[in-house]
XYZ file of C-alpha atoms in Angstrom:
691
model
C -0.046 -0.071 0.161
C 3.116 2.325 0.465
C 3.676 2.955 -3.160
C 0.041 3.679 -4.209
C -0.178 5.792 -1.222
C 2.792 7.796 -2.219
C 1.506 8.015 -5.770
C -1.903 9.446 -4.560
C 0.058 11.873 -2.382
C 2.448 13.115 -5.301
C -0.878 13.713 -7.391
C -2.451 15.578 -4.585
C 0.943 17.565 -4.409
C 1.027 18.507 -7.921
C -2.623 19.703 -7.981
C -1.793 21.736 -4.759
C 0.930 23.557 -6.302
C -0.966 25.519 -8.898
C -3.694 26.420 -6.677
C -1.152 27.347 -4.009
C 0.536 29.770 -6.712
C -2.899 31.243 -7.393
C -3.619 31.988 -3.794
C -0.198 33.545 -3.586
C -0.826 36.041 -6.329
C -4.186 36.841 -5.060
C -2.389 38.174 -1.688
C 0.138 39.913 -3.673
C -2.451 41.691 -5.637
C -4.408 42.377 -2.419
C -0.998 43.879 -0.973
C -0.711 46.069 -3.944
C -3.804 47.421 -4.435
C -3.799 50.426 -1.960
C -0.330 51.441 -3.714
C -0.871 50.914 -7.597
C -3.262 53.630 -7.863
C -1.152 56.374 -6.094
C 1.629 56.207 -8.822
C 0.468 59.024 -10.841
C 0.293 61.081 -7.646
C 3.721 61.235 -7.625
C 4.768 61.936 -11.222
C 6.794 65.021 -11.854
C 6.833 66.300 -15.598
C 8.674 69.640 -15.195
C 11.690 69.945 -17.305
C 13.723 71.131 -13.820
C 12.613 67.846 -12.364
C 14.418 65.885 -15.108
C 17.905 67.744 -14.425
C 20.550 66.841 -12.191
C 21.062 68.936 -8.962
C 24.175 70.244 -10.048
C 22.697 72.043 -13.079
C 22.553 75.786 -13.008
C 18.908 75.715 -13.672
C 18.161 73.449 -10.891
C 19.947 75.469 -8.130
C 17.925 78.350 -9.718
C 14.786 76.743 -8.957
C 15.817 75.390 -5.805
C 16.923 78.820 -4.530
C 13.627 80.303 -5.942
C 11.521 78.433 -3.718
C 13.406 79.621 -0.665
C 12.894 83.639 -1.799
C 10.005 85.487 -0.153
C 6.783 83.971 -1.897
C 8.203 80.935 -2.699
C 8.766 79.543 -6.409
C 6.826 81.733 -8.917
C 4.622 80.960 -11.650
C 5.099 83.051 -14.714
C 2.419 83.462 -17.189
C 2.072 85.482 -20.472
C -1.184 87.150 -21.489
C -1.398 87.608 -25.407
C -3.966 89.735 -27.037
C -4.153 90.115 -30.878
C -6.104 91.489 -33.839
C -4.703 90.743 -37.305
C -5.955 94.460 -38.369
C -4.497 96.041 -35.465
C -5.862 96.421 -31.729
C -8.314 98.989 -31.444
C -8.684 101.615 -28.164
C -11.450 99.291 -27.030
C -9.359 96.135 -27.233
C -6.700 97.655 -25.043
C -9.226 98.977 -22.525
C -10.660 95.233 -22.172
C -7.326 93.873 -21.934
C -6.382 96.520 -18.981
C -9.728 95.482 -17.331
C -9.060 91.871 -17.534
C -5.541 91.929 -16.086
C -6.893 94.112 -13.315
C -9.319 91.405 -12.425
C -6.606 89.064 -12.463
C -4.466 91.199 -9.911
C -7.403 91.536 -7.611
C -8.140 87.959 -7.308
C -4.280 86.971 -6.999
C -1.315 88.045 -5.543
C 1.239 89.063 -8.260
C 4.682 89.758 -7.658
C 4.736 93.052 -9.716
C 1.961 95.165 -11.370
C 1.635 94.023 -14.872
C 2.746 96.287 -17.834
C 1.474 96.299 -21.538
C 4.250 95.591 -24.209
C 2.605 96.420 -27.354
C 4.442 94.607 -30.469
C 5.803 97.323 -33.420
C 2.775 96.807 -35.766
C 0.385 97.300 -33.331
C -1.719 93.922 -33.605
C -0.511 92.411 -30.372
C -0.225 93.343 -26.540
C 1.636 91.456 -24.116
C 1.078 91.187 -20.542
C 3.787 89.212 -18.046
C 2.242 88.162 -14.798
C 4.090 86.292 -11.921
C 2.649 84.845 -8.665
C 3.941 82.744 -6.057
C 0.444 82.283 -4.952
C 0.886 78.502 -6.007
C 4.390 77.750 -4.761
C 5.338 74.392 -5.332
C 1.870 72.881 -5.273
C 1.016 71.738 -8.924
C -2.318 71.329 -8.509
C -2.734 75.012 -7.115
C -0.639 76.207 -10.589
C -3.265 74.472 -12.578
C -5.969 76.012 -10.598
C -4.475 79.632 -11.030
C -4.187 78.938 -14.794
C -7.308 77.735 -15.363
C -8.784 80.740 -13.241
C -6.576 83.225 -15.564
C -7.824 81.625 -18.571
C -11.600 81.506 -17.558
C -11.055 85.524 -16.796
C -9.246 86.746 -20.097
C -10.181 86.587 -23.417
C -6.187 86.255 -24.243
C -4.321 83.225 -24.939
C -2.435 82.330 -21.927
C 1.218 81.121 -22.315
C 4.662 81.250 -20.227
C 6.077 78.653 -18.425
C 3.545 78.289 -15.948
C 0.940 77.472 -18.443
C 3.227 75.455 -20.289
C 3.767 73.246 -17.260
C -0.071 72.948 -16.798
C -0.678 71.598 -20.558
C 2.046 69.202 -20.384
C 0.857 67.896 -17.036
C -2.471 67.518 -18.367
C -1.093 65.714 -21.465
C 0.748 63.549 -19.054
C -1.920 62.661 -17.012
C -4.159 61.720 -20.113
C -1.439 58.858 -20.922
C -2.196 56.480 -18.567
C -5.805 55.232 -19.714
C -5.283 55.447 -23.596
C -1.739 53.937 -23.494
C -2.933 51.089 -21.454
C -6.067 50.254 -23.647
C -4.501 50.558 -26.773
C -1.485 48.483 -25.676
C -3.948 45.974 -24.505
C -5.792 46.123 -27.777
C -2.845 45.374 -29.849
C -1.790 42.594 -28.039
C -4.878 40.803 -27.767
C -5.104 41.102 -31.904
C -1.787 39.877 -32.041
C -2.272 36.841 -29.647
C -5.634 35.965 -31.283
C -3.647 35.926 -34.623
C -0.567 33.890 -33.297
C -2.795 31.229 -31.199
C -5.792 30.890 -33.241
C -7.833 30.292 -30.245
C -10.776 32.096 -28.967
C -9.589 31.440 -25.296
C -5.670 30.862 -24.776
C -5.073 34.687 -25.886
C -6.688 35.905 -22.812
C -4.586 34.009 -20.363
C -1.255 35.566 -20.955
C -3.157 39.087 -21.446
C -4.676 38.839 -17.886
C -1.247 37.858 -16.521
C 0.212 40.851 -17.962
C -2.122 42.983 -16.401
C -1.496 41.647 -13.143
C 2.137 42.191 -13.538
C 1.319 45.959 -14.885
C -0.691 46.646 -11.794
C 2.157 44.880 -9.647
C 4.791 47.241 -11.263
C 2.814 50.218 -10.525
C 2.678 49.482 -6.814
C 6.177 48.159 -6.681
C 7.448 51.726 -8.469
C 5.446 53.769 -6.208
C 6.924 52.056 -2.926
C 10.526 52.478 -4.450
C 9.521 56.260 -5.075
C 8.725 56.583 -1.295
C 11.573 54.522 -0.104
C 14.347 55.904 -2.365
C 12.976 59.151 -3.938
C 13.464 57.575 -7.528
C 12.052 59.980 -9.842
C 8.947 59.032 -11.521
C 7.791 60.904 -14.709
C 4.730 60.128 -17.225
C 7.568 58.972 -19.769
C 8.955 56.180 -17.508
C 5.626 55.051 -16.362
C 4.249 54.761 -19.944
C 7.571 53.093 -20.933
C 7.232 50.769 -18.151
C 3.622 49.593 -19.416
C 4.949 48.919 -22.617
C 7.867 46.901 -21.568
C 5.529 44.856 -19.063
C 3.375 43.996 -21.907
C 5.780 43.668 -24.660
C 8.445 41.741 -22.799
C 6.022 39.829 -20.891
C 3.952 38.508 -23.951
C 7.514 37.538 -25.444
C 8.244 35.463 -22.358
C 4.528 34.031 -22.473
C 4.973 32.961 -26.420
C 8.239 30.959 -25.666
C 6.494 29.272 -22.438
C 3.117 28.463 -24.250
C 4.949 27.166 -27.267
C 7.199 24.864 -25.557
C 4.065 23.714 -23.155
C 2.370 22.893 -26.219
C 4.985 20.873 -27.413
C 5.373 18.553 -24.044
C 1.509 18.130 -23.933
C 1.870 15.860 -26.763
C 4.757 14.083 -25.270
C 3.357 13.917 -21.532
C -0.016 12.817 -20.170
C -0.405 14.956 -17.441
C -0.479 19.172 -17.724
C 1.298 19.631 -14.560
C 4.294 17.440 -15.513
C 4.455 19.154 -19.109
C 4.525 22.386 -17.590
C 7.448 21.380 -15.314
C 9.372 20.219 -18.251
C 8.504 23.329 -20.173
C 9.626 25.757 -17.233
C 12.786 23.884 -17.194
C 13.517 23.661 -20.928
C 12.570 27.529 -21.850
C 13.361 28.853 -18.146
C 17.053 29.447 -18.549
C 16.627 31.530 -21.771
C 13.535 33.426 -20.399
C 15.775 34.483 -17.253
C 19.058 35.091 -19.368
C 16.770 37.523 -21.289
C 15.227 39.015 -18.429
C 18.354 39.287 -16.715
C 20.024 41.091 -19.368
C 17.175 43.785 -19.876
C 17.151 44.273 -16.166
C 21.279 45.000 -15.944
C 20.874 47.175 -19.279
C 18.293 49.170 -17.540
C 19.976 49.589 -13.944
C 22.869 50.974 -16.247
C 20.925 53.904 -16.274
C 21.664 54.698 -12.436
C 24.771 55.897 -13.816
C 23.084 58.938 -15.484
C 23.319 62.461 -14.140
C 19.621 63.330 -15.336
C 16.882 62.723 -13.028
C 14.579 61.201 -15.376
C 17.141 58.830 -16.898
C 17.850 57.685 -13.465
C 14.477 57.060 -12.766
C 13.708 55.160 -15.915
C 16.209 52.473 -14.997
C 14.751 50.980 -12.038
C 11.132 51.726 -12.893
C 12.020 50.048 -16.549
C 13.688 47.256 -14.290
C 10.724 46.582 -12.307
C 8.334 46.325 -15.292
C 10.425 43.573 -16.599
C 10.975 41.756 -13.384
C 7.388 41.861 -12.394
C 6.656 40.557 -15.938
C 9.007 37.707 -15.314
C 7.573 36.899 -12.159
C 4.151 36.546 -13.528
C 4.732 34.705 -16.426
C 7.029 32.320 -14.865
C 4.676 31.509 -12.019
C 1.215 32.916 -12.612
C 0.840 31.802 -16.008
C 1.911 28.421 -15.607
C -0.535 27.991 -12.748
C -3.726 29.209 -14.789
C -2.555 26.915 -17.795
C -2.333 23.966 -15.376
C -5.587 24.550 -13.979
C -6.999 25.157 -17.079
C -5.826 21.972 -18.741
C -5.556 21.352 -22.545
C -8.981 22.872 -22.988
C -7.552 26.028 -23.111
C -5.884 25.376 -26.552
C -9.261 24.537 -28.258
C -9.862 24.145 -31.035
C -6.110 23.062 -31.626
C -5.984 20.835 -28.633
C -2.727 18.982 -28.091
C -3.713 15.630 -27.318
C -1.028 13.091 -25.619
C 0.653 11.305 -28.105
C -0.662 12.931 -31.065
C 1.553 14.588 -33.626
C 1.814 18.092 -34.705
C 0.554 19.014 -38.316
C 3.483 18.614 -40.467
C 4.824 22.120 -41.220
C 5.099 23.448 -44.663
C 8.611 24.845 -45.587
C 8.677 27.728 -43.374
C 9.951 31.193 -44.112
C 13.080 30.633 -41.787
C 13.880 27.378 -43.363
C 14.210 29.695 -46.601
C 16.185 32.363 -44.804
C 18.350 30.029 -43.071
C 19.277 28.223 -46.169
C 20.332 30.972 -48.282
C 22.476 32.399 -45.315
C 24.084 29.073 -45.019
C 24.811 28.714 -48.818
C 26.085 32.144 -49.165
C 26.972 33.399 -45.800
C 29.918 36.186 -46.980
C 27.355 37.783 -49.292
C 24.750 37.504 -46.993
C 26.982 39.253 -44.405
C 28.194 41.838 -46.677
C 24.905 42.837 -48.077
C 23.321 43.139 -44.689
C 26.107 45.182 -43.216
C 25.882 47.669 -46.245
C 22.189 47.964 -45.897
C 22.455 48.819 -41.994
C 25.314 51.061 -42.985
C 23.185 52.952 -45.447
C 20.390 53.126 -43.188
C 22.553 54.678 -40.350
C 23.264 57.574 -42.821
C 19.832 58.888 -41.815
C 21.097 60.025 -38.622
C 22.758 63.016 -40.288
C 19.274 64.169 -41.254
C 17.939 64.065 -37.563
C 16.097 67.494 -36.826
C 17.924 69.810 -33.719
C 17.125 69.690 -30.396
C 13.494 69.560 -29.634
C 12.104 73.043 -28.102
C 9.404 73.080 -25.560
C 7.048 74.468 -28.358
C 7.453 71.463 -30.547
C 7.129 68.717 -28.222
C 3.323 68.309 -28.392
C 1.765 66.575 -31.467
C -1.250 68.857 -31.291
C -0.871 72.559 -30.163
C -2.030 73.463 -26.743
C -3.074 77.236 -25.712
C 0.195 77.675 -24.353
C 2.273 76.575 -27.375
C -0.158 78.682 -29.476
C 0.447 81.856 -27.522
C 4.461 81.236 -27.905
C 4.130 81.068 -31.443
C 2.046 84.173 -31.801
C 4.486 85.823 -29.448
C 7.609 84.773 -31.468
C 6.025 86.251 -34.747
C 4.823 89.547 -33.150
C 8.134 90.260 -31.260
C 11.155 89.072 -33.158
C 12.989 91.523 -31.533
C 12.744 90.276 -27.850
C 12.295 87.003 -25.631
C 8.651 86.403 -24.197
C 9.899 84.687 -21.268
C 12.569 85.554 -18.414
C 15.821 84.177 -17.877
C 16.135 83.910 -14.327
C 19.363 84.775 -12.324
C 19.951 84.298 -8.852
C 22.864 85.886 -7.230
C 24.113 86.414 -3.781
C 22.673 89.395 -2.145
C 26.289 91.146 -1.485
C 27.187 91.179 -5.032
C 23.704 91.469 -6.515
C 24.213 95.122 -7.782
C 27.573 93.982 -9.584
C 25.590 90.813 -10.890
C 22.776 93.411 -12.368
C 25.240 95.296 -13.858
C 27.030 92.646 -15.520
C 23.667 91.166 -16.766
C 22.775 94.267 -18.521
C 26.048 94.646 -20.312
C 25.960 91.098 -21.356
C 25.606 90.627 -25.342
C 22.144 89.916 -26.311
C 20.460 90.962 -23.036
C 17.493 93.449 -23.669
C 16.422 94.422 -20.086
C 17.637 93.008 -16.545
C 15.577 94.114 -13.615
C 16.063 93.178 -9.466
C 13.740 91.198 -8.188
C 13.044 89.312 -4.721
C 15.581 88.982 -2.176
C 15.894 86.836 0.852
C 18.146 83.946 2.428
C 21.190 85.562 1.348
C 20.219 85.498 -2.436
C 18.584 88.038 -4.964
C 16.521 87.129 -8.255
C 17.352 89.080 -11.269
C 14.669 88.995 -14.398
C 16.631 89.144 -17.738
C 14.751 89.680 -20.997
C 16.759 88.467 -23.939
C 16.683 90.341 -27.490
C 15.749 86.846 -29.137
C 12.838 84.429 -29.255
C 13.028 81.782 -26.906
C 15.426 78.639 -27.598
C 16.705 80.150 -30.624
C 20.589 80.364 -31.269
C 20.622 84.140 -30.157
C 18.725 83.259 -26.757
C 20.992 80.284 -26.273
C 24.375 82.344 -26.843
C 22.896 84.905 -24.318
C 22.313 82.302 -21.845
C 25.942 80.927 -22.212
C 27.467 84.568 -22.052
C 25.778 85.311 -18.966
C 26.906 81.991 -17.190
C 30.582 83.097 -18.510
C 30.170 86.704 -17.513
C 28.816 86.015 -14.066
C 30.884 82.990 -13.048
C 30.380 81.432 -9.597
C 28.675 84.386 -8.227
C 25.353 83.646 -9.739
C 23.269 80.887 -11.186
C 21.315 81.004 -14.717
C 18.099 79.488 -15.001
C 14.608 79.730 -16.105
C 12.903 77.614 -19.102
C 15.388 78.110 -21.846
C 18.070 77.279 -19.747
C 16.592 74.333 -18.332
C 16.427 73.026 -22.168
C 20.243 73.939 -22.427
C 21.090 71.996 -19.350
C 18.973 68.958 -20.684
C 20.921 69.121 -23.963
C 24.181 68.920 -22.333
C 23.482 66.633 -19.543
C 22.172 64.136 -21.902
C 25.242 64.500 -24.134
C 27.299 63.760 -21.009
C 25.117 60.712 -20.059
C 25.543 59.165 -23.345
C 29.306 59.151 -23.177
C 29.127 57.337 -19.719
C 25.901 55.073 -20.216
C 26.959 53.644 -23.625
C 30.015 51.905 -22.643
C 28.523 51.003 -19.413
C 25.707 49.192 -21.063
C 27.840 47.603 -23.525
C 30.247 46.159 -20.810
C 27.342 44.794 -18.849
C 25.523 43.164 -21.559
C 28.744 41.568 -22.935
C 29.521 40.134 -19.482
C 26.159 38.543 -19.033
C 26.417 37.079 -22.488
C 29.656 35.466 -21.999
C 28.972 34.028 -18.661
C 25.629 32.512 -20.330
C 27.128 31.366 -23.703
C 30.622 30.559 -22.480
C 32.316 32.227 -25.425
C 33.696 35.685 -26.276
C 33.043 35.660 -30.061
C 29.372 34.759 -30.102
C 28.680 37.768 -27.344
C 30.522 39.982 -29.660
C 28.600 39.360 -32.830
C 25.489 39.726 -30.699
C 26.503 43.039 -29.329
C 27.737 44.398 -32.834
C 24.647 43.282 -34.254
C 22.443 45.236 -32.000
C 24.644 48.447 -32.203
C 24.047 48.000 -36.124
C 20.542 47.784 -35.578
C 20.379 50.835 -33.445
C 22.123 52.900 -35.899
C 19.959 51.888 -38.539
C 16.908 52.432 -36.564
C 17.930 55.934 -35.682
C 18.808 56.583 -39.325
C 15.138 55.556 -40.405
C 13.784 58.031 -37.939
C 16.042 60.774 -39.381
C 14.249 59.989 -42.508
C 10.667 60.108 -41.290
C 10.636 62.596 -38.275
C 10.553 65.874 -39.924
C 9.826 65.126 -43.542
C 7.092 62.774 -43.083
C 5.812 63.235 -39.521
C 6.469 66.826 -38.959
C 8.656 66.684 -36.069
C 10.208 69.791 -35.481
C 13.189 68.508 -33.299
C 15.051 65.252 -31.503
C 14.335 64.536 -27.992
C 17.949 64.889 -26.548
C 17.265 61.779 -24.660
C 16.350 59.603 -27.587
C 19.890 58.638 -28.519
C 20.613 57.145 -25.258
C 17.045 55.778 -24.571
C 16.814 53.879 -27.597
C 20.291 52.490 -27.295
C 19.682 51.164 -23.900
C 16.188 49.443 -24.890
C 17.426 48.153 -28.303
C 20.805 46.665 -26.972
C 19.135 45.000 -24.043
C 15.859 44.025 -25.758
C 17.586 43.118 -28.933
C 19.944 40.744 -27.179
C 16.951 39.047 -25.976
C 16.187 37.307 -29.307
C 20.019 36.658 -29.767
C 19.979 34.877 -26.399
C 17.030 32.850 -27.503
C 18.789 32.015 -30.967
C 22.313 31.174 -29.631
C 21.134 29.398 -26.675
C 19.326 26.741 -28.785
C 22.579 26.849 -30.935
C 24.510 25.976 -28.022
C 21.937 23.142 -27.001
C 22.439 21.577 -30.624
C 26.274 21.770 -30.607
C 26.495 20.346 -26.910
C 24.585 17.354 -28.396
C 27.210 17.088 -30.714
C 25.947 18.769 -33.698
C 28.283 20.754 -36.145
C 28.017 24.185 -35.395
C 27.171 25.134 -39.060
C 23.945 22.816 -38.893
C 23.364 23.887 -35.477
C 23.137 27.440 -36.405
C 20.538 26.727 -39.194
C 18.684 24.227 -36.945
C 18.491 26.606 -34.384
C 16.731 29.393 -36.677
C 14.530 26.764 -38.052
C 13.311 25.948 -34.472
C 13.203 29.144 -32.880
C 12.468 31.483 -35.700
C 8.700 31.452 -35.366
C 8.723 32.126 -31.821
C 11.237 34.840 -32.238
C 9.245 36.475 -35.109
C 5.841 36.373 -33.219
C 7.780 37.858 -30.171
C 9.336 40.530 -32.102
C 6.069 41.446 -33.741
C 4.583 41.810 -30.439
C 7.271 43.656 -28.734
C 7.368 46.140 -31.965
C 3.699 46.483 -31.995
C 3.589 47.501 -28.408
C 6.160 50.173 -28.679
C 4.569 51.524 -31.810
C 1.505 52.414 -29.595
C 3.865 55.050 -28.380
C 3.714 56.710 -31.785
C 0.080 57.533 -31.138
C 0.822 59.588 -28.032
C 0.505 63.333 -27.800
C 3.935 63.745 -27.074
C 6.814 64.022 -29.471
C 9.519 62.365 -27.239
C 7.393 59.311 -26.613
C 6.430 58.991 -30.414
C 10.050 59.325 -31.538
C 10.997 56.784 -28.855
C 8.477 54.150 -29.829
C 9.114 54.873 -33.350
C 12.738 53.937 -33.256
C 12.774 51.189 -30.982
C 9.746 49.479 -33.044
C 11.673 49.837 -36.342
C 14.891 48.528 -34.334
C 12.870 45.404 -33.111
C 11.607 44.659 -36.473
C 14.977 44.991 -38.188
C 16.411 42.893 -35.288
C 13.955 40.053 -35.861
C 13.907 39.784 -39.584
C 17.286 40.831 -40.731
C 19.861 40.642 -38.289
C 18.933 37.333 -36.199
C 17.858 35.608 -39.403
C 20.427 36.396 -41.825
C 23.516 38.205 -40.087
C 23.765 36.574 -36.789
C 23.153 32.969 -38.642
C 25.558 33.842 -41.651
C 28.226 34.634 -39.086
C 27.548 31.503 -37.106
C 27.858 29.355 -40.416
C 31.172 31.197 -41.834
C 32.864 31.030 -38.296
C 31.794 27.637 -37.650
C 33.358 26.158 -34.145
C 35.205 29.396 -33.785
C 31.788 31.097 -32.685
C 32.495 29.528 -29.660
C 36.123 30.643 -28.701
C 37.667 30.191 -26.435
C 35.136 27.933 -24.682
C 35.325 24.102 -24.837
C 32.794 23.930 -27.944
C 35.518 25.617 -30.115
C 37.681 22.522 -29.584
C 35.776 19.540 -29.090
C 34.932 17.417 -32.357
C 31.312 17.019 -32.667
C 29.944 13.447 -32.499
C 27.816 12.601 -35.706
C 24.103 12.170 -34.940
C 20.852 12.190 -36.667
C 19.303 15.739 -36.342
C 16.223 15.876 -34.034
C 13.268 17.895 -35.021
C 12.502 20.105 -32.280
C 10.262 22.632 -33.972
C 8.008 24.148 -31.130
C 4.241 22.952 -31.699
C 1.423 25.408 -32.438
C 4.259 28.194 -33.556
């Protein structure tokens, strides 16, 4: 009786494991629920929030908060009539401005500034009433807009409009991503039920990632922005679905060989688990390299993105298997993989044809592919210049429209102040220096307190033009260490300079970290170098395609300063994923005694379908960002989507396979596979069922 009892107990234990995992996830979701919804409350989307603490403009913002009244909200009212403003128009404008001044404390009485052609009247308003409270700032901007008939622009209005756009991203971004992934899963699985399981699991992972990110912000004060949370959502659904595709494909294969779903799932997890873990580990390591960046937004993006990938990994490797085991074989209906059945004989696949061409003419394939990628990379020379604040929206909110009106009506002067914060003992000297600087139209002394004095400078050039940028640089050079120069345009200048510095630090760090992970996984130096070189080439080509379409086709007037670095990190980390799936299978074949040349073609044939499906899903999820109302997100989504497609259908199938065929055993140098002769054996068919 002992053996049968043990068998019964084993079966009960097997049934208990998936139900135990489901119960554990119910507890996890319950614990995460109070925090997931709070993530949007801690997002900060002001340009100064993205900058390092050492930047001049950051120092200006910090010190301004300590001056009497605290941080100021600066607005510009723009009255315009194409045929010229009448006396009645000016009287109405004065009355409306007086109403605003009566309702809200202003730092100074606003004065009208007419344009030379008489069509436009500008009032600059500044109030410390909201301080650093973003909700109070938004309420002030809303009240002013309801009070006046003018367009309301300026830094305060721009921050409010940007906050509204970022605040509106969560819903549309999530719904669109879910819809895109759902459609692709239905097409891939050809089942009315199966697609829903990984989609639900991805939703749970996204919910958990928001709670964990909020906890990290509270515990470690990591920077959270609308951009970072949006990218995290994309990563959870994109990378998570990739892991699900690999697991489900292997599980379907094992169900034909194993009578019980639990045993089939255990084998499937053991089979694809190492590749999935290595893939997620590589992405996580790449994301954490962003902690070396100076830019707050970049440093915050690192752990936020890593949390998304790790939550997706945890859900897809525990919750998804548990659900699939509980649901049993019927979840695959109508294509149920019965025990002992054989999969339908596949037709000659696209990847067999691709692998055949790479195997027959590896040199020609490598030369042609490298030439194509190099030609596409030349498009980077056509990338538009740095993205200005007024060009950062795909639509035109009121604050941007006001800035455009001011730029046309006042070409001889700036429409937003450059803020200089000087130590009070040398404030008079700083004021004289500012007035004497090249390109300065006016400079007026402002508030004083805490040993600091604020000086408001108006440049003789429109905001974020080459002339104003030169004025800011001259002010910083002339004032030296006695003062800090900030304001919206200075913040943008600091963003550009800090992004350039971060590229020089983070790019080699990411390359080194990913290379080390690959060497440990593949026990080789040559194979990791091939993969890293391939993803770097893909990044250059994808960015080059961006240069060809951003301005000519999409009308984007500038390139986000952080785009080269972010796209590099994501394409290297995510692109290496597919290389891991391919090379890991190739290494398995070689360990079984297959010649490296044959192993490369076999690995492509057996993993090509899964990699193609995963690449399409990941590219589609990032392509969702193209429809978002922020140019920064649209550019990032487009470049990564293009890069993933290039990586999936050109680099993995042709270049990496061709290089492996050409190098043969040397691809595993200096590991033991580079020296050990392979034992001849029949080549097994390991095509994942149902792919």
